[in-house]
Each structure stands twice: as structure tokens, then as C-alpha cells.
MMTF fields as JSON, N, C-alpha, C and O atoms, coordinates in Angstrom:
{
  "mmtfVersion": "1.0.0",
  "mmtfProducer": "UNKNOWN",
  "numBonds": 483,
  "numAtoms": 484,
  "numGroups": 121,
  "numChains": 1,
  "numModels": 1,
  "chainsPerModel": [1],
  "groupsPerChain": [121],
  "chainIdList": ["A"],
  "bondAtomList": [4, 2, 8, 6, 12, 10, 16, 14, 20, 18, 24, 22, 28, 26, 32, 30, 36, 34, 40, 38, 44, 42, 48, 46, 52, 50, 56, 54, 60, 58, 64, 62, 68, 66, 72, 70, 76, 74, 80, 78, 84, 82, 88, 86, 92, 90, 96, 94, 100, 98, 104, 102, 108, 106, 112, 110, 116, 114, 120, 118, 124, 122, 128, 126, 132, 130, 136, 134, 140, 138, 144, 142, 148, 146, 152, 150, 156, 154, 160, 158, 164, 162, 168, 166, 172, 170, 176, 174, 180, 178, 184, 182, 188, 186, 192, 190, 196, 194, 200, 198, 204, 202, 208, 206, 212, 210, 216, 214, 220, 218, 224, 222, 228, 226, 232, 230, 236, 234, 240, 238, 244, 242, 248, 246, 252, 250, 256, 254, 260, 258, 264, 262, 268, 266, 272, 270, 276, 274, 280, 278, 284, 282, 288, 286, 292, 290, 296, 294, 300, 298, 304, 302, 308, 306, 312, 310, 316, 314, 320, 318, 324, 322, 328, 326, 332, 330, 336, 334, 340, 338, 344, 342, 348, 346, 352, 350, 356, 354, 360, 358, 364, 362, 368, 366, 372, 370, 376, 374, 380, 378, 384, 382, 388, 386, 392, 390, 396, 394, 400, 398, 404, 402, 408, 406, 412, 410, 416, 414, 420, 418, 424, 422, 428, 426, 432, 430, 436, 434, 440, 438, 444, 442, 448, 446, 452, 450, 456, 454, 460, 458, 464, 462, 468, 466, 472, 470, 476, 474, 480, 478],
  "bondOrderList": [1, 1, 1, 1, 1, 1, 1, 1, 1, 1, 1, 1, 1, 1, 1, 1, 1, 1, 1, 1, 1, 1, 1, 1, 1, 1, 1, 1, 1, 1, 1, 1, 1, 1, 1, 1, 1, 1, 1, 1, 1, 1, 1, 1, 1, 1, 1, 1, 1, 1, 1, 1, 1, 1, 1, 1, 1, 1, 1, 1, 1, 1, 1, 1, 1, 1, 1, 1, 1, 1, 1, 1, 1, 1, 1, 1, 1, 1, 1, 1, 1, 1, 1, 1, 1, 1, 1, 1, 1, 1, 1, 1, 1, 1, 1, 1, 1, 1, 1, 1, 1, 1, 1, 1, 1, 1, 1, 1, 1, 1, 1, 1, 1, 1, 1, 1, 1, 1, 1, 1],
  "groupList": [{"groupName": "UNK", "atomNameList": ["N", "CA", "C", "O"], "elementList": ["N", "C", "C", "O"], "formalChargeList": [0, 0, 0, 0], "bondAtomList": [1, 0, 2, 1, 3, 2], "bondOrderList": [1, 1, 2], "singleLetterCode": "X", "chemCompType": "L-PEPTIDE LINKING"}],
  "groupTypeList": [0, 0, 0, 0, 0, 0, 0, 0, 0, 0, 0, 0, 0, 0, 0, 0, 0, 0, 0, 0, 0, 0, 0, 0, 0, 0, 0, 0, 0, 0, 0, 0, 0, 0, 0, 0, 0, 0, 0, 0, 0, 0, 0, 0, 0, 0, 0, 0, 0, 0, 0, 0, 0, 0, 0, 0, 0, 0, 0, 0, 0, 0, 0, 0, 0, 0, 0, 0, 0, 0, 0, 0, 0, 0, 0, 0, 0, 0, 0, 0, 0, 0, 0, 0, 0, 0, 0, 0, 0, 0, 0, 0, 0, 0, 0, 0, 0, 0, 0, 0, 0, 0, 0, 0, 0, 0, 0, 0, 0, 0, 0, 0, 0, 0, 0, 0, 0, 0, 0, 0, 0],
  "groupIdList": [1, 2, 3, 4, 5, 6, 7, 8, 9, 10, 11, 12, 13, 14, 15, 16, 17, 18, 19, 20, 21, 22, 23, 24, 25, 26, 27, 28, 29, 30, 31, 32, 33, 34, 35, 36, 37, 38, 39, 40, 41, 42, 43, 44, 45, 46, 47, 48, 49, 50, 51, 52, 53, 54, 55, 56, 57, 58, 59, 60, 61, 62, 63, 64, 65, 66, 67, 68, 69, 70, 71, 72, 73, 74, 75, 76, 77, 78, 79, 80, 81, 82, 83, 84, 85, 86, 87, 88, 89, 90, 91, 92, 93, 94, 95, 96, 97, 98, 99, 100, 101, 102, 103, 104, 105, 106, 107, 108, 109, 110, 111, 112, 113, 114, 115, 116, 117, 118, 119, 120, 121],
  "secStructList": [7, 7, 3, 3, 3, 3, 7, 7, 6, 6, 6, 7, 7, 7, 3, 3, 3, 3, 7, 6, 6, 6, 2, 2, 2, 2, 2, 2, 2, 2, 1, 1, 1, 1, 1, 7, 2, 2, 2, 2, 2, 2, 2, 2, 2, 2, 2, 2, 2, 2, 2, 2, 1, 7, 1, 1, 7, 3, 3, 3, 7, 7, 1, 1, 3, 3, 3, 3, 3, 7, 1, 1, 3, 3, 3, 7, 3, 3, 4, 4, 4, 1, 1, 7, 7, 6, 6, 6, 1, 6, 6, 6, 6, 6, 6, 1, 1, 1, 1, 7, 7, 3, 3, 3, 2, 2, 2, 2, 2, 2, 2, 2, 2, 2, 2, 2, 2, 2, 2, 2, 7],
  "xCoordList": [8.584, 7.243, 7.183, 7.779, 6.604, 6.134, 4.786, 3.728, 4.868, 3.614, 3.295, 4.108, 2.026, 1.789, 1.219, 0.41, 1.6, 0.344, -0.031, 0.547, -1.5, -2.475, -2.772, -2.795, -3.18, -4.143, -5.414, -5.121, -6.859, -7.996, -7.892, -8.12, -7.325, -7.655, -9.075, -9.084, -10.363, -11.568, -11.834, -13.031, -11.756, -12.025, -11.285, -11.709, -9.627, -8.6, -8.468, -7.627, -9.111, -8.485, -7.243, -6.528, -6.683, -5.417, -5.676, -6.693, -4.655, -4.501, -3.021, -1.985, -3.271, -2.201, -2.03, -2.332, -1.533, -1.756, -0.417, 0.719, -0.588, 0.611, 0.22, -0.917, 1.118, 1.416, 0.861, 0.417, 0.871, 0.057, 0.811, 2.008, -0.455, 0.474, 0.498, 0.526, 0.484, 0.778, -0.649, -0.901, -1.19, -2.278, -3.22, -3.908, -3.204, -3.44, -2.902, -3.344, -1.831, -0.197, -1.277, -1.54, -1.788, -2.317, -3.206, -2.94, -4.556, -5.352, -5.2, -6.0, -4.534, -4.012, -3.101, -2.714, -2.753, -2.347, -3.637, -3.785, -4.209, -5.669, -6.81, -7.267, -6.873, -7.837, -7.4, -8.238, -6.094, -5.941, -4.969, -4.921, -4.301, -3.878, -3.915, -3.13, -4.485, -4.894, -4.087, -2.882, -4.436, -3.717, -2.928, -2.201, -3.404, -2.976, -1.278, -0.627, -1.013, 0.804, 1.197, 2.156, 0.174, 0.688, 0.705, 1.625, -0.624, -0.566, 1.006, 1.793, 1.062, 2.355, 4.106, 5.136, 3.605, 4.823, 5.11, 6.246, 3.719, 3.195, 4.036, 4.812, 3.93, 4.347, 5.528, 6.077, 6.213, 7.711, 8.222, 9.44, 7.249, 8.343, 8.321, 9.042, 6.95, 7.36, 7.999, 8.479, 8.008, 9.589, 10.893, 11.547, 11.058, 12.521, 12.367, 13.371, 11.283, 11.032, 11.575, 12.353, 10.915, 10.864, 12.634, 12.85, 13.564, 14.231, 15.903, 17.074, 15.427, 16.232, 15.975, 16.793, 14.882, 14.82, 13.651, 12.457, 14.647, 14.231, 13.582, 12.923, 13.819, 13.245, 11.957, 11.071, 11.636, 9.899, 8.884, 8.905, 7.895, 6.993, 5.972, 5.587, 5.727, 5.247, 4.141, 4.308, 2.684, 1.518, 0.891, 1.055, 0.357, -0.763, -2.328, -2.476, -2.871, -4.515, -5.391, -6.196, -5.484, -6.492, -8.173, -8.302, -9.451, -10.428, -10.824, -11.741, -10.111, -10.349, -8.522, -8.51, -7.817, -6.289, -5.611, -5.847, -4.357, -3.595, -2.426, -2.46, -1.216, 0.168, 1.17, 0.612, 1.935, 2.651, 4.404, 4.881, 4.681, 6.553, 6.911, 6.611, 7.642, 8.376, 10.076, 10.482, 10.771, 11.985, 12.068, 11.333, 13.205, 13.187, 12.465, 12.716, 10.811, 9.583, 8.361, 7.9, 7.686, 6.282, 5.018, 5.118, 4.306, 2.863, 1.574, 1.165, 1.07, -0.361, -1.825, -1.88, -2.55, -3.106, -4.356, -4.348, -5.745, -7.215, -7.556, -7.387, -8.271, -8.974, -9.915, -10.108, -10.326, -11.35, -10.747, -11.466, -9.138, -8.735, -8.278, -7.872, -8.373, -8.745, -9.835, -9.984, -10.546, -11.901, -11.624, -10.705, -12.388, -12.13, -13.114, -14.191, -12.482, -13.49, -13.5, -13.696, -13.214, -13.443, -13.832, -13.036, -15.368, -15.645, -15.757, -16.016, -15.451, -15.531, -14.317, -14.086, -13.351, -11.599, -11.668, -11.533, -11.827, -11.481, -12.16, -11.682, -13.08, -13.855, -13.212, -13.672, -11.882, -11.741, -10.162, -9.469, -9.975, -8.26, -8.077, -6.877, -8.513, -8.199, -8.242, -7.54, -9.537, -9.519, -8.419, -8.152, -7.627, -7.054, -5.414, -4.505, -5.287, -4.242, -4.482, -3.579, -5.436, -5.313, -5.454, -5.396, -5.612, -6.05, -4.595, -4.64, -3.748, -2.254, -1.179, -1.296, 0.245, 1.406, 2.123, 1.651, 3.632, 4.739, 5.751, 6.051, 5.967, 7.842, 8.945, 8.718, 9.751, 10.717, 10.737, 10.052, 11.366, 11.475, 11.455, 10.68, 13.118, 13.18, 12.39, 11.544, 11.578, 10.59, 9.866, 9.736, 9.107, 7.73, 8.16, 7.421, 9.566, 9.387, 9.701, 9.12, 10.624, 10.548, 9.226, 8.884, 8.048, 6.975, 5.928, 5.069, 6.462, 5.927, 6.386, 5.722, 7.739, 8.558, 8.018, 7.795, 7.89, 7.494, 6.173, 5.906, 5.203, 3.741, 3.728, 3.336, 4.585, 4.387, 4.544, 3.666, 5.978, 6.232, 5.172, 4.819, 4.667, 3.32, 2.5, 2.355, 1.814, 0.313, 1.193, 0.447, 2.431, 2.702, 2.375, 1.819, 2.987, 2.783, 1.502, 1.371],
  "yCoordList": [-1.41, -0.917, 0.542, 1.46, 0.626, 2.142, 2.756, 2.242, 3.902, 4.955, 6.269, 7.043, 6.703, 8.455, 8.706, 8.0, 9.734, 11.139, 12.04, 13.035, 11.545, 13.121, 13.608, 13.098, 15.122, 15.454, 16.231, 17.242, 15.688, 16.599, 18.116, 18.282, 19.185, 20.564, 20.852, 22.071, 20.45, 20.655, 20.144, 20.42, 19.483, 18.644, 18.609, 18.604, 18.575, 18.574, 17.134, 16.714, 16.507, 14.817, 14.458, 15.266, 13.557, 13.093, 11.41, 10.749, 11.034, 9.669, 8.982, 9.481, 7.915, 7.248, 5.811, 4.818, 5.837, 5.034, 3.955, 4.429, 2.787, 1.826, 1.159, 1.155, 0.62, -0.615, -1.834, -2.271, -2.528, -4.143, -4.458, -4.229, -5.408, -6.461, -5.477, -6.048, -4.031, -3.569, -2.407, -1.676, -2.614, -1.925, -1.571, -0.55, -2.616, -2.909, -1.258, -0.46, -1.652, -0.158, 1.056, 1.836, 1.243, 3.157, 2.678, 3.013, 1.652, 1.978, 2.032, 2.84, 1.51, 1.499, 2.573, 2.653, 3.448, 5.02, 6.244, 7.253, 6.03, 6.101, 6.616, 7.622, 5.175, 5.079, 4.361, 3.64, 4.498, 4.191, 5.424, 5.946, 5.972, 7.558, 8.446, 9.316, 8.675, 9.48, 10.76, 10.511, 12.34, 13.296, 13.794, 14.778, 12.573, 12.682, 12.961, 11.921, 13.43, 13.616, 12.618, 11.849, 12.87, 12.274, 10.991, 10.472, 10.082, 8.782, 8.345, 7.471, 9.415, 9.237, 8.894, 8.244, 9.68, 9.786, 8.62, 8.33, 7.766, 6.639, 5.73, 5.022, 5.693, 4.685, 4.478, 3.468, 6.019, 5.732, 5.907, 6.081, 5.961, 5.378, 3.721, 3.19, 3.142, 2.195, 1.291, 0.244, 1.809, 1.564, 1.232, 0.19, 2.211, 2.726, 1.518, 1.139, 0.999, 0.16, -0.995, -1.73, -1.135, -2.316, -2.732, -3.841, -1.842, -2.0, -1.815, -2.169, -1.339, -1.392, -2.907, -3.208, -3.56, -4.598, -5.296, -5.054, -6.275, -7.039, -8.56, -9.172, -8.885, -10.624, -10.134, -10.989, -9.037, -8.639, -8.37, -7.3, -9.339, -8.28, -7.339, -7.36, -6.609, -5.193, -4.983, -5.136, -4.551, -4.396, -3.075, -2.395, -3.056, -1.28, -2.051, -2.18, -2.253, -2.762, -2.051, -1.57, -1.753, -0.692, -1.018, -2.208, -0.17, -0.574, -1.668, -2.488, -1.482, -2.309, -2.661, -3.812, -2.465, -2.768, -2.434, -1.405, -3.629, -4.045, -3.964, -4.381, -3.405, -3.209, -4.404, -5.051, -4.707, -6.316, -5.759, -5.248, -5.861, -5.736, -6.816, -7.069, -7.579, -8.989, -9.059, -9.745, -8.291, -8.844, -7.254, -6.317, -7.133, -6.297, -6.068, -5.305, -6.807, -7.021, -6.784, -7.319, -5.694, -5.16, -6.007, -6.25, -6.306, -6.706, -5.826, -5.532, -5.497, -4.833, -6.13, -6.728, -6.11, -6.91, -6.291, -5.547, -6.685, -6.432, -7.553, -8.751, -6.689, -7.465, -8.754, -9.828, -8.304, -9.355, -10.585, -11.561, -10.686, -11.915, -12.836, -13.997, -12.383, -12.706, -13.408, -14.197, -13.492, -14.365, -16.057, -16.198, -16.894, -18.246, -18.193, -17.634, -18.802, -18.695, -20.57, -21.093, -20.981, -22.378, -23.31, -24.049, -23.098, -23.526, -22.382, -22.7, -21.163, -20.315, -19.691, -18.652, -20.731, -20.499, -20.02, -18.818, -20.752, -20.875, -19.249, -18.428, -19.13, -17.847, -16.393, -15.276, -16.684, -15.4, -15.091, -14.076, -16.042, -16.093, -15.0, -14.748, -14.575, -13.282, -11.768, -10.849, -11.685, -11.027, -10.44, -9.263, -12.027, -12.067, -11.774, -11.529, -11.834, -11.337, -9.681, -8.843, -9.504, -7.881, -7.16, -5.931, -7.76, -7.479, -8.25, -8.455, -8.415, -8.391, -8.105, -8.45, -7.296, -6.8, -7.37, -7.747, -7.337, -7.133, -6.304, -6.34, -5.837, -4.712, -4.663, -5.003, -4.308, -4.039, -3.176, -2.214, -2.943, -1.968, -0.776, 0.155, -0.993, 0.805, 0.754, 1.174, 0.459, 0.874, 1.381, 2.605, 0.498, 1.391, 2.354, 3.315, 2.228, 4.067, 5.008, 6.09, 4.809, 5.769, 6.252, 7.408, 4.878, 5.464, 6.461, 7.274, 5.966, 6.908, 8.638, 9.544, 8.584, 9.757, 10.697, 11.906, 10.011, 10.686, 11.257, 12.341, 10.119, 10.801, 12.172, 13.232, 11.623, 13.306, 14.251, 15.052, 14.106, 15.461, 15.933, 17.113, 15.067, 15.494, 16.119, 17.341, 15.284, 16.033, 16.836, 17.142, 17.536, 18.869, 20.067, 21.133, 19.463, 20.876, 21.741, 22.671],
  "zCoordList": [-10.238, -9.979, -10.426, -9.863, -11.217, -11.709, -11.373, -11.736, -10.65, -10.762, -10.898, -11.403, -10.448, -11.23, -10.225, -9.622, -9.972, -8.759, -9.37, -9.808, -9.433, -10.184, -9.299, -8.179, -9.694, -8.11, -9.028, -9.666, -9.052, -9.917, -8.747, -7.549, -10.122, -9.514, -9.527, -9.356, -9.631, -9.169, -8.312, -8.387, -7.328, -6.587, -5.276, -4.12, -5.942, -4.809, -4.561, -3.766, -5.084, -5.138, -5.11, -5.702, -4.654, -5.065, -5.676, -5.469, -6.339, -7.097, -7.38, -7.82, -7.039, -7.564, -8.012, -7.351, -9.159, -9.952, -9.968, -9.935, -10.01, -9.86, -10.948, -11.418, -11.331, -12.38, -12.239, -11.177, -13.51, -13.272, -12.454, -12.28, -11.549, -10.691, -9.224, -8.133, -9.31, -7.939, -7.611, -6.653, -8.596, -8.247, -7.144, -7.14, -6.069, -4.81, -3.502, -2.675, -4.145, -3.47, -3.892, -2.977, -4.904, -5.755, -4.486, -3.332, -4.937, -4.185, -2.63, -2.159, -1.823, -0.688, -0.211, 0.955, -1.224, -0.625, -1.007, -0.318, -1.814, -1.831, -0.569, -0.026, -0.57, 0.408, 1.723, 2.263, 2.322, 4.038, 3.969, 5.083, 3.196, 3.36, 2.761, 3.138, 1.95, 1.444, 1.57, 1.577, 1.695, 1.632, 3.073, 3.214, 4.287, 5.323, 5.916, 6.014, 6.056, 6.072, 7.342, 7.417, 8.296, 9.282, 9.495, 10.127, 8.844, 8.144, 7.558, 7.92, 6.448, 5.549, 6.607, 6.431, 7.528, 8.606, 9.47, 9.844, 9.864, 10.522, 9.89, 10.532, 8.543, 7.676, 7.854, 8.295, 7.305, 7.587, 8.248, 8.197, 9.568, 10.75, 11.443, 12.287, 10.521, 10.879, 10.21, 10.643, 8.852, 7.932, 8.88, 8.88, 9.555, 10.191, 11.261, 11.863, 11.462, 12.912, 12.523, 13.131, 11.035, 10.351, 9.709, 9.22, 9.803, 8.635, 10.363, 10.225, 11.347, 12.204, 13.36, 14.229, 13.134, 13.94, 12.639, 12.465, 11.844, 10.557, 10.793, 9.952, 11.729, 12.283, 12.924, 12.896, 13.468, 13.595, 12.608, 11.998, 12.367, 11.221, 12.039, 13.208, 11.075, 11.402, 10.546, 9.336, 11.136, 9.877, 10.473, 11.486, 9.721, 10.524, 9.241, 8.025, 10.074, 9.65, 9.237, 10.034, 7.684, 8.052, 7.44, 7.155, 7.199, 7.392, 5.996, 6.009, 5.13, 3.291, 3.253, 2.816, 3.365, 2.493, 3.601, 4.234, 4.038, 5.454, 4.677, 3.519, 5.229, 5.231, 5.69, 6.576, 5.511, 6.472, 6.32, 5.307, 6.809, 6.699, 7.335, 8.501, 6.521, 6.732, 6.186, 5.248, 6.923, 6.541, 5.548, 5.858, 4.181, 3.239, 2.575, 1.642, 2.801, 1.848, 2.399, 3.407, 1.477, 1.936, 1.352, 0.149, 1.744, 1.258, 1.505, 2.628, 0.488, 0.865, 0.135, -0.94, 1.04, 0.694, 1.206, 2.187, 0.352, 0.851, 1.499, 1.274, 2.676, 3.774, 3.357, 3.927, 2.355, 1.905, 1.565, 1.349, 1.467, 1.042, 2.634, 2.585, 3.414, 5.051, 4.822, 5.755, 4.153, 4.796, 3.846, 3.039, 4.108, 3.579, 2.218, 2.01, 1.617, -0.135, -0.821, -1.918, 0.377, 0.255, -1.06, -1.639, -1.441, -2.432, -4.135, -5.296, -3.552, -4.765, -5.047, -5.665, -4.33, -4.701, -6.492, -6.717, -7.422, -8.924, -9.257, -10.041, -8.629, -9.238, -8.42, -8.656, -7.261, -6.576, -7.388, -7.312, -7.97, -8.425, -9.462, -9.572, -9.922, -10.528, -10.026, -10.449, -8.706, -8.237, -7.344, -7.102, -6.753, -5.803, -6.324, -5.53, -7.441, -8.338, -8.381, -8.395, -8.393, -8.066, -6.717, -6.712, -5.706, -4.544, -3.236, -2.023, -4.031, -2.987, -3.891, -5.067, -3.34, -4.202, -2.994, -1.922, -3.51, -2.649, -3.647, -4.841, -2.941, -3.574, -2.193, -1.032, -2.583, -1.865, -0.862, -1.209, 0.702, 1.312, 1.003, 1.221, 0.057, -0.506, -1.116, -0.327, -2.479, -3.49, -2.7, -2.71, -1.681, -1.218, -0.307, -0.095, 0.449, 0.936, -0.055, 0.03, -1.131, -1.935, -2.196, -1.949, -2.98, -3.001, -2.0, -2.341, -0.429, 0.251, 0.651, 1.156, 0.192, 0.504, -0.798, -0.725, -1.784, -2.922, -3.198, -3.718, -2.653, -2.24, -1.799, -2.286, -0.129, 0.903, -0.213, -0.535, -0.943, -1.626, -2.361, -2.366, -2.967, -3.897, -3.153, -3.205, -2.305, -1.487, -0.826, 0.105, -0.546, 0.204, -0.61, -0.347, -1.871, -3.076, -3.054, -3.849]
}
């Protein structure tokens, strides 16, 4: 999994950009944490929760894109794929290819350890 942290100096934005396939992860540090540190800290501690007692899963819900820890494996997934799409299954399947990832434990705390450093600068 590869990504980038911009930050727009007019604005003070931050961004992050993930790779096909994980794109879900940019927008989901984005927009459920954004430049928050203490969010960022939330996370990895419940990393540490997650990775010291491994037969529990572990999620933090948030208002568009939900977190899941299952075992050595993270999922971020949008809320919207929670709801039933019954008869307009064929027409959500691409969406829905962009709207859930999984990576690895370490990958995504690296990715989160690496964030903080960014939005500290």
C-alpha cells in the first residue's frame, strides 16, 4: 500500500492520498481524523488493544467511514455499504470496490504514526 501527505499552504488543509484499491484509508484519515492528534492517538491505542488481545474485534464508528480490527487485519469501510442494495446490487459493485480496503496491522499503524508526524510539522 502506497501513499502521500500534502498539506495546501493556503488553506492549511491536509491530504492523503492512498493507492488503488485503498483509497477508502486517504479518505478515512481525511475526513474521521483529520489534523486531530488526539483522534490519531485514539487509533493507536486501539491498535495496541487490538494487537495485545487478537481474538477481540475492535471498531471506532465514525459519521461516513468505520474502522474494524479483526485479528492482524484492518478494514475501513463506508457506512453506506451498511445499508441493503438488494435490487441495485450490479449497479453498487464498483462503487463498493472503492468504498472498503483491508491492509495489514503494521501497514496501517505505520500509516498512522506517519500521518501524526506530518500534521505535527
Amino acid at each position: 500500500m502506497d501513499y502521500e501527505f500534502k498539506k495546501n499552504t493556503l488553506d492549511g488543509s491536509y491530504y492523503c492520498h492512498c493507492s488503488m484499491g485503498h483509497e477508502i484509508l486517504g479518505r478515512w484519515v481525511q475526513e474521521e481524523i483529520g489534523k486531530d492528534q488526539a483522534k490519531v492517538r485514539e487509533v493507536l491505542a486501539l491498535l495496541a488493544q487490538a494487537r495485545a488481545n487478537s481474538a477481540k474485534e475492535w471498531s471506532r464508528t465514525g459519521p461516513e467511514i468505520s474502522l474494524l480490527i479483526c485479528g492482524d487485519e484492518v478494514t475501513i469501510q463506508d457506512n453506506a455499504l451498511l445499508m441493503a442494495y438488494d435490487d441495485q446490487e450490479s449497479e453498487f459493485e464498483l462503487y463498493e470496490s472503492e468504498s472498503i480496503a483491508c491492509c495489514g496491522l503494521e501497514d496501517f499503524e505505520q500509516l498512522m504514526l506517519q500521518w501524526l508526524a506530518f500534521i505535527q510539522r
